[in-house]
Coordinates of C-alpha atoms and ligand atoms in Angstrom, one line a residue:
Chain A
X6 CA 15.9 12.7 -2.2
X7 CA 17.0 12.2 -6.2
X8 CA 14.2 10.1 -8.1
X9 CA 15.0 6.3 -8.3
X10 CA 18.0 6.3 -6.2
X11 CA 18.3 3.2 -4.2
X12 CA 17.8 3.0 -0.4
X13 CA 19.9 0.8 2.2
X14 CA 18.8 -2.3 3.8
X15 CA 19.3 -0.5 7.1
X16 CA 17.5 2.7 6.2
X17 CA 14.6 0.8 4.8
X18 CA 14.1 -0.7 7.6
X19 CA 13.7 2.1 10.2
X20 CA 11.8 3.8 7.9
X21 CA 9.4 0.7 7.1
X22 CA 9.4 -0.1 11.1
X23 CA 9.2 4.1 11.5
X24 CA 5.2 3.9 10.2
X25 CA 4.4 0.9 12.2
X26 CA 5.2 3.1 15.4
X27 CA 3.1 6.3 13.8
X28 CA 0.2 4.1 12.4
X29 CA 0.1 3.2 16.3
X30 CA 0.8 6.2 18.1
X31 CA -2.2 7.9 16.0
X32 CA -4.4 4.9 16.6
X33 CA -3.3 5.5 21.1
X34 CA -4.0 9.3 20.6
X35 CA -7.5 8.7 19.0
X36 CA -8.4 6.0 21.8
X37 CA -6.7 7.2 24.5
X38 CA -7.9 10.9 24.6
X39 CA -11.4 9.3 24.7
X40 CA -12.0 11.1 21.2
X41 CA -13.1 8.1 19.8
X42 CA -15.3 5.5 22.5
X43 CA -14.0 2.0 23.2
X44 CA -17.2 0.6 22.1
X45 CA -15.9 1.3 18.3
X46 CA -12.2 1.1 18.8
X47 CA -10.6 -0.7 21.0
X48 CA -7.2 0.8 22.3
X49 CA -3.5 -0.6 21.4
X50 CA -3.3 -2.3 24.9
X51 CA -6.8 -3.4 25.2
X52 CA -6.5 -5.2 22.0
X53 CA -3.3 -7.0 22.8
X54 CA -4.9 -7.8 26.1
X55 CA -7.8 -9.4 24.2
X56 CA -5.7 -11.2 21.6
X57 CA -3.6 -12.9 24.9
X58 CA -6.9 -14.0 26.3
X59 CA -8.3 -15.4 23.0
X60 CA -5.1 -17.2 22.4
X61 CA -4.3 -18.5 25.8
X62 CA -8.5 -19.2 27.0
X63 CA -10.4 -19.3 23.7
X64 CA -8.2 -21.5 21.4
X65 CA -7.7 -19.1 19.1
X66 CA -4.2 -20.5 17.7
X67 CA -6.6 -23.5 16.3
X68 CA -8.8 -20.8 14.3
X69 CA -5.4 -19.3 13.0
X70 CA -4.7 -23.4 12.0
X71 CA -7.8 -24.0 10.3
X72 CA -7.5 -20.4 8.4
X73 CA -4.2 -21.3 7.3
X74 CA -5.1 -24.5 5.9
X75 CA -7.7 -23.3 4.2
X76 CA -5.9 -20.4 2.5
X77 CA -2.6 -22.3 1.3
X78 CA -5.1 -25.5 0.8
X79 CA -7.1 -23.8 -1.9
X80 CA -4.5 -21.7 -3.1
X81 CA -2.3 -24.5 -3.7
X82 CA -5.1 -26.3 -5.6
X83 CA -5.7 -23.1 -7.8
X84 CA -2.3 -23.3 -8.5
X85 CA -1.6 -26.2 -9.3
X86 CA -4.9 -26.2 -11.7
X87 CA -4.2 -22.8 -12.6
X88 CA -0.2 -22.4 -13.7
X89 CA -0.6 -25.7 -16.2
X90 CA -3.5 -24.5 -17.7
X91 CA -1.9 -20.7 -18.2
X92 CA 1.1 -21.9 -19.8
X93 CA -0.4 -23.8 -22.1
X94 CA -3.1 -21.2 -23.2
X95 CA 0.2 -18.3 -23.6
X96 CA 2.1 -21.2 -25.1
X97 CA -0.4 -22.4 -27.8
X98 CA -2.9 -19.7 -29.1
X99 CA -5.9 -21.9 -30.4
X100 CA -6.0 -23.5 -26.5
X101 CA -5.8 -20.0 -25.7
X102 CA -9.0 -18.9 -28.4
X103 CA -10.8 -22.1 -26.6
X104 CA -10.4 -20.8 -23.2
X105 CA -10.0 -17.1 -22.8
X106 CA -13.2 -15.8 -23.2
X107 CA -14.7 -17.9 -20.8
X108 CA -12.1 -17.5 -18.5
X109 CA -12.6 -13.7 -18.6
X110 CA -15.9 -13.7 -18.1
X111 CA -15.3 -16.4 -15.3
X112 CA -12.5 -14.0 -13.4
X113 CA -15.3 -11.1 -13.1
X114 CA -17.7 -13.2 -11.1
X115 CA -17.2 -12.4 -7.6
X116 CA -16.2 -15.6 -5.2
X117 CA -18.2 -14.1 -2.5
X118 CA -21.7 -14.3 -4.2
X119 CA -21.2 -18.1 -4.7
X120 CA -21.0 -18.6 -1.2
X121 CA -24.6 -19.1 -0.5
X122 CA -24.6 -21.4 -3.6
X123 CA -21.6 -23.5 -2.5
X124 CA -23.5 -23.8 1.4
X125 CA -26.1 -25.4 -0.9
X126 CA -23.9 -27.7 -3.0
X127 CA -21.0 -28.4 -0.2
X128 CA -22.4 -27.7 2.8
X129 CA -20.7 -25.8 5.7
X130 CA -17.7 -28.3 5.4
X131 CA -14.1 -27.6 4.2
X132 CA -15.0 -28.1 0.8
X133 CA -16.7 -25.0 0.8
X134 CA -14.2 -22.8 2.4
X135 CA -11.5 -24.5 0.0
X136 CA -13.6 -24.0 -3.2
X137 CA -14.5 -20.5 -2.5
X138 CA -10.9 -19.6 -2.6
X139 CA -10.1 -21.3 -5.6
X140 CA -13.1 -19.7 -7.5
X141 CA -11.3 -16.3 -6.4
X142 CA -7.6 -17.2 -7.7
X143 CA -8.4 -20.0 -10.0
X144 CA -9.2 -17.8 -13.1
X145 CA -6.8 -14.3 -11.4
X146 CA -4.0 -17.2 -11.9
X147 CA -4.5 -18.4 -15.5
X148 CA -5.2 -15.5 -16.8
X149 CA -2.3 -13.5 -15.3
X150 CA -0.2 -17.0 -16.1
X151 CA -1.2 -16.6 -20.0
X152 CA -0.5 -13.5 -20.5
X153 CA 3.1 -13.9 -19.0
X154 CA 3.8 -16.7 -21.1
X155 CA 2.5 -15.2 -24.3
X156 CA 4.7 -12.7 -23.5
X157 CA 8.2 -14.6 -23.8
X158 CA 10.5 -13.0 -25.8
X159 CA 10.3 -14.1 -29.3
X160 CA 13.9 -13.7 -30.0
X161 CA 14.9 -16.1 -27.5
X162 CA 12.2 -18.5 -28.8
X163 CA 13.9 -18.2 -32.3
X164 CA 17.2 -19.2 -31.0
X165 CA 16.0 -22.1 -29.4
X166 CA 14.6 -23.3 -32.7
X167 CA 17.7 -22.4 -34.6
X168 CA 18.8 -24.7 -31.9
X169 CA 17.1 -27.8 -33.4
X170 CA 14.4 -27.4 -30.5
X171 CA 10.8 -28.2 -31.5
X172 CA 7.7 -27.3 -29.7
X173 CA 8.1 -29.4 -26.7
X174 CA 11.7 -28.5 -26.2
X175 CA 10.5 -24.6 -26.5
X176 CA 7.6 -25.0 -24.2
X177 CA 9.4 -27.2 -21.8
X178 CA 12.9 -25.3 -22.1
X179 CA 11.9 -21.3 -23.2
X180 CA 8.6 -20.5 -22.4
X181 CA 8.5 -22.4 -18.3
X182 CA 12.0 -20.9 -17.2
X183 CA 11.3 -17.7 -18.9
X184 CA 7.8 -17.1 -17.1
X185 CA 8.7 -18.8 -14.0
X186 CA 10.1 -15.8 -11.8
X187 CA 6.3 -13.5 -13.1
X188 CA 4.6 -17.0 -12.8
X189 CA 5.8 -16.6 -8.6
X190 CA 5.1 -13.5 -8.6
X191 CA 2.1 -13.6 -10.0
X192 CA 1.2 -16.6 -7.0
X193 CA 2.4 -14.3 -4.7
X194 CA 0.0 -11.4 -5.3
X195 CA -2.9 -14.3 -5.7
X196 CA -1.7 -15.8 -2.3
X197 CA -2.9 -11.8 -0.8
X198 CA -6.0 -11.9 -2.3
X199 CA -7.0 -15.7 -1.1
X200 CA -6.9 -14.2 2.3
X201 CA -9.8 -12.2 1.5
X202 CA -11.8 -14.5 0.2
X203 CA -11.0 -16.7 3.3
X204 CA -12.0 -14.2 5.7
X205 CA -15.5 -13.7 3.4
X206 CA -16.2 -17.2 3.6
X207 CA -15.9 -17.4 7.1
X208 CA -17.8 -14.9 8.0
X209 CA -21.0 -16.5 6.8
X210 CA -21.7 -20.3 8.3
X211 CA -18.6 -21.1 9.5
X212 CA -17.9 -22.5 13.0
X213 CA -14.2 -22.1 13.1
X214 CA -11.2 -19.8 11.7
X215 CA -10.3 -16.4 12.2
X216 CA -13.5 -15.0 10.1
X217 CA -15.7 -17.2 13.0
X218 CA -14.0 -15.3 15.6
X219 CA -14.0 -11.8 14.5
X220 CA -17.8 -12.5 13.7
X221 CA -18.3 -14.1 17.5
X222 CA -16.6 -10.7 18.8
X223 CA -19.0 -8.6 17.2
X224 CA -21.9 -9.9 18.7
X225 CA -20.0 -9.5 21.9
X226 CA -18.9 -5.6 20.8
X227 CA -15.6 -6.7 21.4
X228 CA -13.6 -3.9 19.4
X229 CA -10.3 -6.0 20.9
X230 CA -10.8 -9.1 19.6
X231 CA -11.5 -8.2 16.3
X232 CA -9.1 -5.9 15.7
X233 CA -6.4 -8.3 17.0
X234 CA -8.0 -10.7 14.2
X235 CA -7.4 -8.3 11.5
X236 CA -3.9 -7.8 12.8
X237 CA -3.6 -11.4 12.9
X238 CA -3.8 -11.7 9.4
X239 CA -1.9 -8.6 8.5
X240 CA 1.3 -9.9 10.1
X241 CA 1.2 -13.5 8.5
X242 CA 0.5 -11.7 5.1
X243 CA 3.6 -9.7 5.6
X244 CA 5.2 -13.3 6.9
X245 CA 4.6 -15.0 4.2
X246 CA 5.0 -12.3 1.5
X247 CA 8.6 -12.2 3.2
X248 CA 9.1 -16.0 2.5
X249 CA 7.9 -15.8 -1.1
X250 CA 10.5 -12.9 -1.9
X251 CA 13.2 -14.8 -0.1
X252 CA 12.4 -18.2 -2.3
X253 CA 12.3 -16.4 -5.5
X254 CA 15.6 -15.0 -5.0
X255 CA 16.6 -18.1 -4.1
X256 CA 14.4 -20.2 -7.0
X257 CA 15.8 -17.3 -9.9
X258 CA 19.3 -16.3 -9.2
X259 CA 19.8 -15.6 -12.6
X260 CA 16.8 -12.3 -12.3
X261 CA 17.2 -9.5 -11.3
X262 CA 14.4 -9.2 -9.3
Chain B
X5 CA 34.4 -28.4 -43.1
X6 CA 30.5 -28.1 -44.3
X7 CA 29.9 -30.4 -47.2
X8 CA 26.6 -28.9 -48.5
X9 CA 26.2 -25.9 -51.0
X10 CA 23.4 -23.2 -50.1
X11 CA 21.1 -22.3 -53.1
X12 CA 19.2 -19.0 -53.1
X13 CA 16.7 -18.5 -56.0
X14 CA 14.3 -15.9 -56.9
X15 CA 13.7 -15.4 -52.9
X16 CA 11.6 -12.5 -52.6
X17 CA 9.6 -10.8 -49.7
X18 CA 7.0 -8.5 -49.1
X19 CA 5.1 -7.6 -46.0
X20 CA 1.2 -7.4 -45.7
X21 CA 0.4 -3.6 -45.9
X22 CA -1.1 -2.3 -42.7
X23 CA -4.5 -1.5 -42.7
X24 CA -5.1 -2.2 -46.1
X25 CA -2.0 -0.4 -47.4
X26 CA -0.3 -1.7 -50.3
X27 CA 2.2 -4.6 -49.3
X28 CA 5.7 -3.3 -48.5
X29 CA 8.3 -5.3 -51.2
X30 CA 11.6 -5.8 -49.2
X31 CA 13.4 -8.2 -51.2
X32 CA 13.6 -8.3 -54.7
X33 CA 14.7 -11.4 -56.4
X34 CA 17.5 -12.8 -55.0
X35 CA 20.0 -15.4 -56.6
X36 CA 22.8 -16.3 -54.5
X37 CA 24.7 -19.6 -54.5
X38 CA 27.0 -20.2 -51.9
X39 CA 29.6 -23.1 -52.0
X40 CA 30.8 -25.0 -48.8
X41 CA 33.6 -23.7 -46.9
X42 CA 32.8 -20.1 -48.5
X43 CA 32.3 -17.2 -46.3
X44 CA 30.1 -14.6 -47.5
X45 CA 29.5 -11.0 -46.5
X46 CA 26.6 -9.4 -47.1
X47 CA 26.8 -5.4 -47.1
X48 CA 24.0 -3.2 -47.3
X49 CA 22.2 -0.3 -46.1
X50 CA 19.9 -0.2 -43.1
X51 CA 16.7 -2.0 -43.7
X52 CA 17.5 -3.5 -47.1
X53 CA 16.4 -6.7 -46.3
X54 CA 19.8 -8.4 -44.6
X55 CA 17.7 -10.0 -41.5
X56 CA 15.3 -10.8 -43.2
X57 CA 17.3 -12.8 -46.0
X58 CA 19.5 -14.3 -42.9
X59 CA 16.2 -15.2 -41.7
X60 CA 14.6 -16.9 -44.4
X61 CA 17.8 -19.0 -44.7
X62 CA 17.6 -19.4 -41.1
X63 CA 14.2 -20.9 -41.7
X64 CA 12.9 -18.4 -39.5
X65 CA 10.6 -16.8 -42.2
X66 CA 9.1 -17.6 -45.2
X67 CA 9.7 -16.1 -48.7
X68 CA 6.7 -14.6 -50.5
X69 CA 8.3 -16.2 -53.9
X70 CA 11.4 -18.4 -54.6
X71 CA 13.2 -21.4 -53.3
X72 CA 16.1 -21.9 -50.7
X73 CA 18.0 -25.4 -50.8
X74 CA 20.5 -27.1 -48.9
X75 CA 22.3 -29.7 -51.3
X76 CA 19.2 -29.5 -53.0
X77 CA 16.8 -30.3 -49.8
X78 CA 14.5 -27.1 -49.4
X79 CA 14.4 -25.4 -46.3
X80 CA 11.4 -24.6 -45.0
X81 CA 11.9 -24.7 -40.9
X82 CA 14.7 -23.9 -38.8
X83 CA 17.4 -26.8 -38.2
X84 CA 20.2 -27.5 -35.9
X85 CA 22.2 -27.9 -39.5
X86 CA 21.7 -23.6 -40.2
X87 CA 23.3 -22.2 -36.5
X88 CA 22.6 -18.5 -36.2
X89 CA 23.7 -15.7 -34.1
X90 CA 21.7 -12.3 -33.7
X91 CA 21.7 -8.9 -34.0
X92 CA 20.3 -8.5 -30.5
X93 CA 21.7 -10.3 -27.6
X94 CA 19.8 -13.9 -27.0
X95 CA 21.6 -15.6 -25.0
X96 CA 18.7 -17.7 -22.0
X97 CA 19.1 -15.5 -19.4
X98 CA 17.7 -18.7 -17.2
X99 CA 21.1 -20.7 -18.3
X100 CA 24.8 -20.1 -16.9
X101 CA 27.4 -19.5 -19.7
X102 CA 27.8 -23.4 -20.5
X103 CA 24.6 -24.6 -20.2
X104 CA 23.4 -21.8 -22.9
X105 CA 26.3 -23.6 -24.7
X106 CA 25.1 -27.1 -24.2
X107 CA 21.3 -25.8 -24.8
X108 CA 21.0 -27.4 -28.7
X109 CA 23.4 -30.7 -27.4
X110 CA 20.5 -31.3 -24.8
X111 CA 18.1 -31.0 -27.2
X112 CA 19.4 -33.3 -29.2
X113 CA 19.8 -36.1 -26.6
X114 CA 23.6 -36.1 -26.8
X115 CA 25.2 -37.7 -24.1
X116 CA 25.6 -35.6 -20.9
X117 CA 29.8 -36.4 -20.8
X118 CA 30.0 -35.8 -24.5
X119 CA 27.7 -32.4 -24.0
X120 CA 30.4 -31.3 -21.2
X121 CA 33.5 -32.1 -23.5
X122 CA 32.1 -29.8 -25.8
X123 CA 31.7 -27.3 -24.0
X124 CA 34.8 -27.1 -22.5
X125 CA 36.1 -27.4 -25.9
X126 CA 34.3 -24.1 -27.6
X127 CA 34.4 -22.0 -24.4
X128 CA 38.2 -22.7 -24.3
X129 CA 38.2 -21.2 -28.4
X130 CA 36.2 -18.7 -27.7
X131 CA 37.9 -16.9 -24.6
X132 CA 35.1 -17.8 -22.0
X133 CA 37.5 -19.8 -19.9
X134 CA 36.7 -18.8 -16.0
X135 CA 33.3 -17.7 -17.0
X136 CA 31.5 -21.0 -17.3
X137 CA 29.2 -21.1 -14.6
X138 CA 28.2 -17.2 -15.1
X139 CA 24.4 -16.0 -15.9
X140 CA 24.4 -13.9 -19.4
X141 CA 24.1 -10.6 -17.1
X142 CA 27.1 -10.8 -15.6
X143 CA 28.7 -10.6 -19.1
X144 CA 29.9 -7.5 -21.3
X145 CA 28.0 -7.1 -24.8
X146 CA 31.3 -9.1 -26.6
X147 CA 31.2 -11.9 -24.3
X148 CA 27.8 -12.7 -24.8
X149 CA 28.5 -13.0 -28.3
X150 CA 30.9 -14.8 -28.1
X151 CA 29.1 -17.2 -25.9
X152 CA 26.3 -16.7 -28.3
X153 CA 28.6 -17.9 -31.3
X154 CA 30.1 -20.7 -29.0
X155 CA 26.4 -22.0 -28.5
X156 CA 25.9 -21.9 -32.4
X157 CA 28.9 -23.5 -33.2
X158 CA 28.7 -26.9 -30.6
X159 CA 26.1 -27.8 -32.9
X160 CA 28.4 -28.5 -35.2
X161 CA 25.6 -26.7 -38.4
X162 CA 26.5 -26.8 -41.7
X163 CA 26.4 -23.1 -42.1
X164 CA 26.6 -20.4 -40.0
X165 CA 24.3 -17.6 -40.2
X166 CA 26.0 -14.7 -38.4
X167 CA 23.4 -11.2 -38.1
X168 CA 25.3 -8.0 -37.2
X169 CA 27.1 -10.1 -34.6
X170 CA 29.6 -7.5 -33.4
X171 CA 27.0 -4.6 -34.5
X172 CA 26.9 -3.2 -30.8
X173 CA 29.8 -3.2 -29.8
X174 CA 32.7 -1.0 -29.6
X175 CA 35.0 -0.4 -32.4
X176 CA 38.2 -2.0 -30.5
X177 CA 36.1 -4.9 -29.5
X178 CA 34.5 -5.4 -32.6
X179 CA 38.1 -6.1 -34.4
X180 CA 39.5 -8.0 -31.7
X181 CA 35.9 -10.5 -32.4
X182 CA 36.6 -10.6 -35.6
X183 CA 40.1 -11.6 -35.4
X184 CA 38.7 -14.3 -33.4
X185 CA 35.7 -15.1 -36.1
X186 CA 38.4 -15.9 -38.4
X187 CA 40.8 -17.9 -36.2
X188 CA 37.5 -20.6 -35.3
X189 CA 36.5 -20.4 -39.1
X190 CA 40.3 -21.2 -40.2
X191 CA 39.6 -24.7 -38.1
X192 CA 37.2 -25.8 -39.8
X193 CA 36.5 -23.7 -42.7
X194 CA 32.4 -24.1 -42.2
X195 CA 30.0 -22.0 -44.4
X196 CA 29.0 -18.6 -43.4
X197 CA 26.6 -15.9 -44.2
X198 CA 28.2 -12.6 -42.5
X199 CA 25.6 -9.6 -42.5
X200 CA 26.8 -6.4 -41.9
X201 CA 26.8 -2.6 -42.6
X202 CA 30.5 -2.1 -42.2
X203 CA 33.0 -2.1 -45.1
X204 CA 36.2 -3.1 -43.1
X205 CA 34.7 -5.9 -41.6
X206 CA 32.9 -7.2 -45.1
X207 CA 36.1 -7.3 -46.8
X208 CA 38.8 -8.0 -43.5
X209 CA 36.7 -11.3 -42.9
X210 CA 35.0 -12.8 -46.2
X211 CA 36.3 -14.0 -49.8
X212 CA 33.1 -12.5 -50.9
X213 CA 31.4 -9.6 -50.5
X214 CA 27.6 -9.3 -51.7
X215 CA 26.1 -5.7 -51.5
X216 CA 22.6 -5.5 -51.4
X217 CA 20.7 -2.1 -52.8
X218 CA 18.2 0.1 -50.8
X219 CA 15.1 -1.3 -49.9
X220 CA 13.6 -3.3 -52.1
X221 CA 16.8 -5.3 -51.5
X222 CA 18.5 -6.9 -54.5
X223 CA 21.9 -7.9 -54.9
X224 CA 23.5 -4.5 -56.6
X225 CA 27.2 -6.7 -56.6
X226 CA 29.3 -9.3 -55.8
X227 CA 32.9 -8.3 -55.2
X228 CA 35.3 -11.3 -54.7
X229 CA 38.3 -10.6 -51.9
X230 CA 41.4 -12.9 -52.6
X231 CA 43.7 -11.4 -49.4
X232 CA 45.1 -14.7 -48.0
X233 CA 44.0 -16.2 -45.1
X234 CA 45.1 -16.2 -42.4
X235 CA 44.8 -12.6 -41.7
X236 CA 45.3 -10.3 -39.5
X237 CA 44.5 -6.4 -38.8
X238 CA 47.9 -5.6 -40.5
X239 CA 46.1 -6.5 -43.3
X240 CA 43.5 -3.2 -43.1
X241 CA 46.3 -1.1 -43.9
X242 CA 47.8 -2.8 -47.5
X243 CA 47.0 -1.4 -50.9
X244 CA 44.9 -4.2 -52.0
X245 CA 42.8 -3.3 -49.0
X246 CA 42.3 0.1 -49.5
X247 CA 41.3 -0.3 -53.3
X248 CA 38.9 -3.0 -52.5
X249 CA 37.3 -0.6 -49.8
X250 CA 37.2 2.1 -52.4
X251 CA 35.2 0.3 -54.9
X252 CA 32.7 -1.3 -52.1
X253 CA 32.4 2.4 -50.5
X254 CA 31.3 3.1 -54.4
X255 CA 28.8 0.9 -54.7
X256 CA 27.1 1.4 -50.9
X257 CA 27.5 5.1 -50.8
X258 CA 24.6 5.5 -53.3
X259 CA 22.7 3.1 -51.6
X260 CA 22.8 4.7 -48.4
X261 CA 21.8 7.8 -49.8
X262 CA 18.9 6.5 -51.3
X263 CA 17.7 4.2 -47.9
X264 CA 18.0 7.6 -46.2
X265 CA 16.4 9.8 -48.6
X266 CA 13.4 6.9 -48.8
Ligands
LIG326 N1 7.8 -8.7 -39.7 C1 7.8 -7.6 -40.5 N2 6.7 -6.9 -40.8 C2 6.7 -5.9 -41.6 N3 7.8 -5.3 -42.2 C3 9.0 -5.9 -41.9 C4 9.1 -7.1 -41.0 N4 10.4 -7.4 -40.9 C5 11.1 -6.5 -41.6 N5 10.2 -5.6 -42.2 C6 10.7 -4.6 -43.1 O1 11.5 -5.1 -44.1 C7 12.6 -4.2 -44.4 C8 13.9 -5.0 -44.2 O2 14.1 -5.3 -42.9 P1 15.4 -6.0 -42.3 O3 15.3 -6.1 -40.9 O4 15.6 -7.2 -43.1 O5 16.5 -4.9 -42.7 P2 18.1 -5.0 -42.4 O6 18.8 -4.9 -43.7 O7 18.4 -6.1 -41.5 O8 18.3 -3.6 -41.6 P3 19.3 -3.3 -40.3 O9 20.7 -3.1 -41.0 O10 18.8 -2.0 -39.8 O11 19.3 -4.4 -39.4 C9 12.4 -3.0 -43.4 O12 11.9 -2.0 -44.1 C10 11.5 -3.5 -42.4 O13 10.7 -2.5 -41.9
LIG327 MG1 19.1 -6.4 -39.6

């Protein structure tokens, strides 16, 4: 192995697929040798046995649905919010001296601790999932967003004036396309950390979603069904950090990302 | 063919001291008129003040004292009418080979066919034909500035400010660019301000050459070149070359010792 030296698509995908397979041969030898009891950890089979019987007897593809929405529904709102309100504070520095401090204060408070407060204001609804997920990537987003589009290069900003562009032709033409591939990425990393806060929100008054179900399963000591929840979650993170890396190569031909 | 004559008076620049430190002259008053159609190198030593002069031309920067016109009007922002090219690459890295060409047309609301004609007309004199729809990456160092000097030029400024254009590139490169600076300035004969630390290129492209002193920058001289245009690189090896180099190497070599002893 030489430091840095790229790997090929093929190799990196045995090798990627190569930890799944010891992650779960570990996680057989521990259950199956009876080393640890299946009242803590359910066994490989026994919890795809138990995620077959949630999805195919207990409706669990609907609590998948509902989690889902929830997620991309109040991510998409932080976004939206979010990116604008970014760009503008890394594009124009007194919006920037308005906003920041607050904002960094705001990005400290922990989304989790308003739950009980948003029960009280929202109720139990949707409303409450959706805004507990945009407290948690609201502020990640503009802040992150800011400081990528303070960062354009100045040079390039120069040209563009030397250009005849004024400020809206440098915000609208320099500073967007020039943060745009960190902006995604940036919305990508946020889009991970929403599913926490989902997951946290569902797990106190909820009466749906993948949270609901892993909470139901533990009053039941089913080890099976809750891991297959967790897994659940783990693959459509991986899915759709795979489609976000395939649409910004897509959206940014021009990167090298 | 620019119309309008550049006026540098009594610009001079210092820097805000760091922490408190004395402010940090690097230009000295400088007086410099330029008339239309003139180009004008300006020589000097590493950090004598060339980009930032360029730049307060440019617009780009503000002088501590003096005055810059254009046919009288100060500048005091940048403008389409100053078109600049840098010492590093800037090229949008967002923008395929034309549209960094059409970027300032755009921006000025030209019409979309006329933007395209345009184009086409300055990637055709500038060598870039075949690479129109290519992202700045994909380009060598010479080609971007080339693209860089094709996106200054479909502006159509009245002067062109030029920074160390061809500074990183190779030496073989660097001639054959500025064989082709001179062969788009012969067209149309438009004003420009050429910064650059090397001798053979000062005197090979202007019909002036301006050397600045070590830091604080001030113009030392002003050494006129009458070789005929148009030239070519047979013209680095006449007589009238040589002595003209000889008197400019004169002039900088003192210079340079003192920016390097500073
Ligand atoms: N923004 C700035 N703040 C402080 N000092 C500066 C700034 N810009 C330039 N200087 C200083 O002014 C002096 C002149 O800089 P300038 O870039 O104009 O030199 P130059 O002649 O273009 O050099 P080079 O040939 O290396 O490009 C340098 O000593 C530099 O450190
Ligand atoms: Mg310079």
């Amino acid at each position: 192995m030489k430091p840095l030296v790229p790997v090929s698509t093929g190799a990196r995908i045995v090798l990627g697929a190569g930890f799944f397979v010891v992650f779960v041969a570990f996680w057989g030898a521990a259950t199956w040798s009876g080393w640890v009891p299946p009242l803590f950890l359910a066994s490989p089979e026994r919890t795809l046995l138990a995620g077959w019987s949630l999805l195919t007897e207990f409706g669990f593809a609907g609590d998948i649905a509902i989690t889902v929405f929830r997620v991309v529904g109040g991510f998409l709102i932080a976004a939206a919010a979010g990116v604008p309100l970014g760009l503008m504070m890394g594009a124009f520095k007194p919006v920037e001296a308005f906003f920041e401090p607050f904002i960094s204060f705001a990005r400290y408070l922990p989304a989790s601790a308003f739950i009980p407060l948003l029960i009280l204001w929202a109720g139990v609804g949707e409303a409450q999932k959706l805004s507990v997920i945009f407290i948690g990537s609201f502020f990640q987003v503009v802040i992150m967003v800011a400081l990528i589009a303070g960062a354009t290069r100045m040079d390039l900003v120069e040209a563009a004036y030397t250009l005849g562009a004024r400020s809206r032709g440098i915000l609208r033409r320099v500073i967007i396309p020039a943060a745009a591939p960190q902006v995604m990425e940036t919305l990508r990393l946020v889009l991970g950390w929403a599913w926490t806060y989902v997951i946290v929100a569902e797990l106190i008054g909820a009466t749906s979603g993948i949270g609901h179900m892993i909470m139901d399963s533990q009053r039941l000591l089913d080890t099976g069904q809750m891991i297959f929840g967790i897994v659940v979650i783990g693959v459509i993170g991986l899915v759709t950090d795979f489609l976000f890396k395939a649409l910004n190569r897509r959206l940014f031909p021009w990167a090298v990302l | 063919m620019s119309r309008k004559r550049l006026a540098i008076t009594g610009v001079t620049r210092s820097f805000a001291g760091h922490r408190g430190a004395a402010p940090m002259l690097a230009l000295r008053p400088i007086d410099l008129m330029v008339e239309p159609g003139e180009f004008v190198a300006i020589l000097g030593p590493s950090g004598c003040g060339k980009s930032t002069l360029l730049r307060i031309v440019a617009g780009l920067d503000q002088p501590t004292g003096g005055t810059v016109t254009l046919d009288g009007v100060p500048v005091t922002a940048p403008g389409p009418d100053r078109g600049m090219v840098f010492q590093s690459y800037t090229l949008f890295p967002w923008l395929t080979v034309a549209q960094n060409i059409r970027f300032g047309l755009a921006e000025r609301g030209v019409p979309e066919a006329e933007q395209q004609a345009i184009a086409a007309r300055f990637i055709a004199r500038t060598g870039l034909t075949g690479f129109e729809n290519h992202w700045p990456r994909q380009l060598s160092g010479g080609m971007q500035q080339r693209c860089a000097l094709a996106r200054a030029l479909a502006n159509d400024p009245e002067i062109l400010l030029l920074d160390e254009p061809f500074g990183a590139l190779d030496h073989q490169t660097r001639e054959l660019m500025q064989e082709l600076l001179l062969e788009i300035w012969d067209a149309d004969r438009k004003t420009v301000l050429f910064v650059t630390h090397d001798i053979d290129e000062a005197i090979f492209l202007a019909n002036r050459v301006v050397v600045m002193s070590a830091r604080p920058g001030r113009i030392k001289a002003e050494v006129p070149v009458s070789l005929p245009y148009p030239r070519d690189w047979t013209m680095k090896t006449t007589p009238a070359f040589a002595t003209l180099k000889a008197r400019l190497m004169g002039e900088i070599r003192e210079e340079v010792r003192k920016a390097a002893m500073a």
